[in-house]
Coordinates of C-alpha atoms in Angstrom, one line a residue:
M1 CA 83.2 73.9 82.4
N2 CA 83.1 76.1 85.5
L3 CA 86.6 77.0 86.9
L4 CA 87.9 78.1 90.2
L5 CA 91.1 80.2 90.0
L6 CA 93.3 80.4 93.1
H7 CA 96.2 82.8 93.6
G8 CA 99.4 82.4 95.5
F9 CA 100.8 83.5 98.9
T10 CA 101.2 87.3 99.1
S11 CA 99.6 87.6 95.6
H12 CA 97.1 90.2 94.5
P13 CA 93.9 88.1 94.4
V14 CA 92.9 89.4 90.9
L15 CA 95.8 91.0 89.1
T16 CA 98.3 88.3 89.7
L17 CA 96.5 86.0 87.3
G18 CA 97.1 88.5 84.5
P19 CA 95.3 87.8 81.2
L20 CA 94.1 84.3 82.2
P21 CA 90.6 85.0 83.6
Q22 CA 89.6 87.1 80.6
V23 CA 91.1 84.6 78.1
L24 CA 89.1 81.8 79.8
R25 CA 85.9 83.8 79.8
E26 CA 86.3 84.6 76.1
A27 CA 86.6 80.8 75.5
G28 CA 83.3 80.2 77.1
F29 CA 84.4 79.1 80.6
Q30 CA 82.7 80.4 83.7
V31 CA 85.3 81.7 86.1
S32 CA 85.3 82.3 89.9
Q33 CA 88.3 84.2 91.3
P34 CA 88.1 84.6 95.1
A35 CA 90.4 86.5 97.4
L36 CA 91.9 84.1 99.9
P37 CA 92.0 85.4 103.5
G38 CA 94.7 87.9 104.3
H39 CA 95.1 88.9 100.7
G40 CA 94.1 92.0 98.8
T41 CA 94.2 94.2 101.9
R42 CA 97.6 94.7 103.7
P43 CA 100.4 92.2 104.5
E44 CA 99.8 92.4 108.2
D45 CA 96.4 90.7 107.7
L46 CA 98.2 87.5 106.9
L47 CA 99.0 87.2 110.6
K48 CA 95.3 86.6 111.3
V49 CA 95.1 83.6 109.0
R50 CA 95.8 79.9 109.3
W51 CA 96.3 77.6 106.3
Q52 CA 93.0 75.9 107.1
D53 CA 91.3 79.3 106.4
W54 CA 92.7 79.4 102.9
L55 CA 91.5 75.8 102.3
E56 CA 88.1 76.4 103.7
T57 CA 87.6 79.5 101.6
A58 CA 88.6 77.6 98.5
R59 CA 86.3 74.8 99.4
A60 CA 83.3 77.1 99.9
F61 CA 83.8 78.8 96.5
Y62 CA 84.3 75.4 94.8
R63 CA 81.1 74.0 96.2
E64 CA 79.2 76.9 94.7
L65 CA 80.3 76.0 91.2
P66 CA 78.0 73.7 89.3
E67 CA 79.5 70.6 87.6
P68 CA 81.4 70.1 85.5
R69 CA 84.1 72.0 87.2
G70 CA 87.9 72.4 87.3
V71 CA 90.5 74.2 89.3
V72 CA 93.5 76.3 88.3
G73 CA 96.0 77.4 90.9
L74 CA 99.2 79.4 91.0
S75 CA 101.9 78.6 93.6
M76 CA 100.2 78.2 96.9
G77 CA 96.9 78.1 94.9
A78 CA 98.2 75.0 93.2
L79 CA 98.5 73.3 96.5
L80 CA 95.0 74.2 97.5
S81 CA 93.8 73.1 94.1
A82 CA 95.2 69.6 94.6
H83 CA 93.4 69.4 98.0
L84 CA 90.1 70.3 96.2
A85 CA 90.7 67.8 93.4
A86 CA 91.5 65.1 95.9
E87 CA 88.3 65.4 97.8
T88 CA 85.7 66.7 95.2
P89 CA 84.6 65.6 91.7
T90 CA 86.9 67.5 89.4
Q91 CA 87.4 67.3 85.7
A92 CA 90.6 69.3 85.3
L93 CA 93.5 70.5 87.5
V94 CA 96.0 73.1 86.3
A95 CA 98.9 73.8 88.6
L96 CA 101.2 76.8 87.8
A97 CA 104.5 76.7 89.6
P98 CA 103.2 74.7 92.6
A99 CA 104.9 75.8 95.8
M100 CA 106.1 72.3 96.9
A101 CA 109.6 73.4 97.8
L102 CA 110.9 77.0 98.4
K103 CA 114.3 78.1 97.1
H104 CA 115.1 80.7 99.8
P105 CA 117.6 79.0 102.2
L106 CA 116.0 80.7 105.2
A107 CA 112.4 79.6 104.5
P108 CA 112.6 76.4 106.6
L109 CA 114.0 78.5 109.5
A110 CA 111.0 80.8 109.6
P111 CA 109.8 79.5 112.9
F112 CA 113.1 80.5 114.5
L113 CA 113.6 83.7 112.6
A114 CA 110.2 85.3 113.1
W115 CA 111.2 87.3 116.2
L116 CA 114.6 88.3 114.8
I117 CA 113.4 89.1 111.3
P118 CA 109.8 90.2 111.6
R119 CA 109.2 90.6 107.9
F120 CA 110.6 89.5 104.5
P121 CA 110.5 91.4 101.2
G122 CA 108.1 90.0 98.6
P123 CA 109.6 87.3 96.4
D124 CA 111.5 88.1 93.2
S125 CA 108.9 86.5 91.0
I126 CA 109.1 88.4 87.7
Q127 CA 112.0 88.4 85.3
D128 CA 111.1 91.2 82.9
P129 CA 112.4 94.5 84.4
E130 CA 109.5 96.7 83.3
L131 CA 106.9 94.2 84.3
K132 CA 108.6 93.8 87.6
R133 CA 108.1 97.4 88.4
Q134 CA 104.4 96.9 87.9
N135 CA 104.2 93.9 90.3
P136 CA 100.8 94.2 92.1
N137 CA 101.6 91.7 94.9
Y138 CA 102.4 92.5 98.5
P139 CA 105.9 94.2 98.7
Y140 CA 106.6 92.4 102.0
F141 CA 105.1 89.8 104.3
P142 CA 105.3 89.0 108.0
T143 CA 107.7 86.2 108.6
R144 CA 105.3 84.4 110.9
A145 CA 102.8 84.2 108.1
L146 CA 105.2 81.9 106.2
L147 CA 104.6 79.3 108.8
Q148 CA 101.1 78.7 107.5
L149 CA 102.4 78.2 103.9
L150 CA 105.0 75.8 105.2
A151 CA 102.3 73.8 107.1
L152 CA 100.2 73.6 103.9
M153 CA 103.3 72.4 102.0
R154 CA 103.9 69.6 104.4
R155 CA 100.3 68.4 104.1
T156 CA 100.1 68.4 100.3
P157 CA 102.3 65.4 99.1
G158 CA 100.2 62.9 100.9
I159 CA 97.0 64.0 99.1
L160 CA 98.4 64.2 95.6
P161 CA 98.0 60.4 94.8
R162 CA 94.3 60.8 95.5
V163 CA 93.9 63.3 92.6
K164 CA 92.4 61.5 89.7
A165 CA 91.5 64.5 87.5
N166 CA 93.3 65.1 84.3
A167 CA 96.1 67.5 85.1
L168 CA 98.5 70.1 83.6
V169 CA 101.5 71.2 85.6
I170 CA 103.6 74.2 84.4
E171 CA 107.1 75.0 85.5
A172 CA 108.7 78.5 85.3
G173 CA 112.2 78.0 83.9
R174 CA 113.6 81.1 85.7
D175 CA 111.7 80.6 89.0
K176 CA 113.5 82.2 91.9
V177 CA 110.8 81.3 94.4
V178 CA 110.0 77.6 94.1
A179 CA 112.5 74.8 93.4
P180 CA 112.0 72.9 90.1
E181 CA 112.4 69.5 91.8
G182 CA 109.3 70.4 93.9
V183 CA 107.3 71.2 90.8
R184 CA 108.4 67.9 89.3
S185 CA 107.5 66.0 92.5
Y186 CA 104.0 67.5 92.5
H187 CA 103.5 66.2 88.9
A188 CA 105.1 62.8 89.7
L189 CA 102.9 62.2 92.8
L190 CA 99.6 63.0 91.1
G191 CA 97.3 60.0 90.8
S192 CA 96.0 61.2 87.5
Q193 CA 96.0 58.8 84.6
K194 CA 96.6 61.7 82.2
K195 CA 98.9 64.4 83.4
D196 CA 100.9 66.8 81.2
Y197 CA 104.0 68.8 82.1
L198 CA 105.2 72.0 80.4
V199 CA 108.1 74.4 81.0
F200 CA 108.2 78.1 80.1
P201 CA 112.0 78.5 80.2
E202 CA 112.1 82.4 80.2
S203 CA 109.4 83.0 82.8
G204 CA 109.7 83.8 86.5
H205 CA 107.5 82.4 89.2
D206 CA 104.6 84.7 88.4
L207 CA 104.1 83.2 85.0
L208 CA 101.0 85.2 84.3
L209 CA 102.7 88.6 85.1
D210 CA 106.0 87.9 83.2
R211 CA 107.1 88.1 79.6
D212 CA 105.3 84.9 78.5
R213 CA 102.0 85.7 80.2
E214 CA 99.9 85.7 77.1
A215 CA 101.4 82.5 75.9
V216 CA 100.9 80.8 79.3
A217 CA 97.2 81.9 79.3
Q218 CA 96.7 80.6 75.8
V219 CA 98.3 77.2 76.6
V220 CA 96.1 76.8 79.7
R221 CA 93.0 77.7 77.7
D222 CA 93.8 75.3 74.9
W223 CA 94.6 72.5 77.3
L224 CA 91.3 73.0 79.1
I225 CA 89.4 73.1 75.8
A226 CA 91.0 69.9 74.7
N227 CA 90.4 68.3 78.1
S228 CA 86.7 69.2 77.9
N229 CA 86.3 67.8 74.4
R230 CA 88.0 64.6 75.5
L231 CA 85.6 64.1 78.4
Q232 CA 82.5 64.6 76.3

């Protein structure tokens, strides 16, 4: 199977997925790991981007993959992954900590706070203290850029019932970024006949950068292998 891997909002486009790309390649999967617009450069570049740019970039890379294909997304990437799976033939969807609901109480007020608070610090997404110091993601982001993530969040629940691909949704038990009820809602709304749900109770939002990163990568690999075998 050919897989598209999509990172999250403010994430480093390569490093934030930790060991997963290599684990998948070693298992025989072909992996595409694009940088979404505004990422991998500097936080201010997010101000030039609309949520549609993220989706169009994901679509372009997904179209390049030969079938059979699947999509794996982290946080914002899980929202984009659902849009792709809803509109394109897809054999597998893996959603890691999908950003359906944000925990920060000021997040919904971003449209009104952008001029007063021009930027926010990067989210507290890793629990392990040593690994947190190695966080490769943006250290801050422009408040106005959050409006695009919020817009994508609003448009995602309506497309989830159109997803028919087999799906795996993973919740981070110590997630300080997204609310668990949002992750569960994502899973509940999926139109997939087969959809699995797992929790890593000791992990922060960046599941593939935290203490259980190797175990998370192996679970995703094993689920994808089992799913491929089931579809043959």
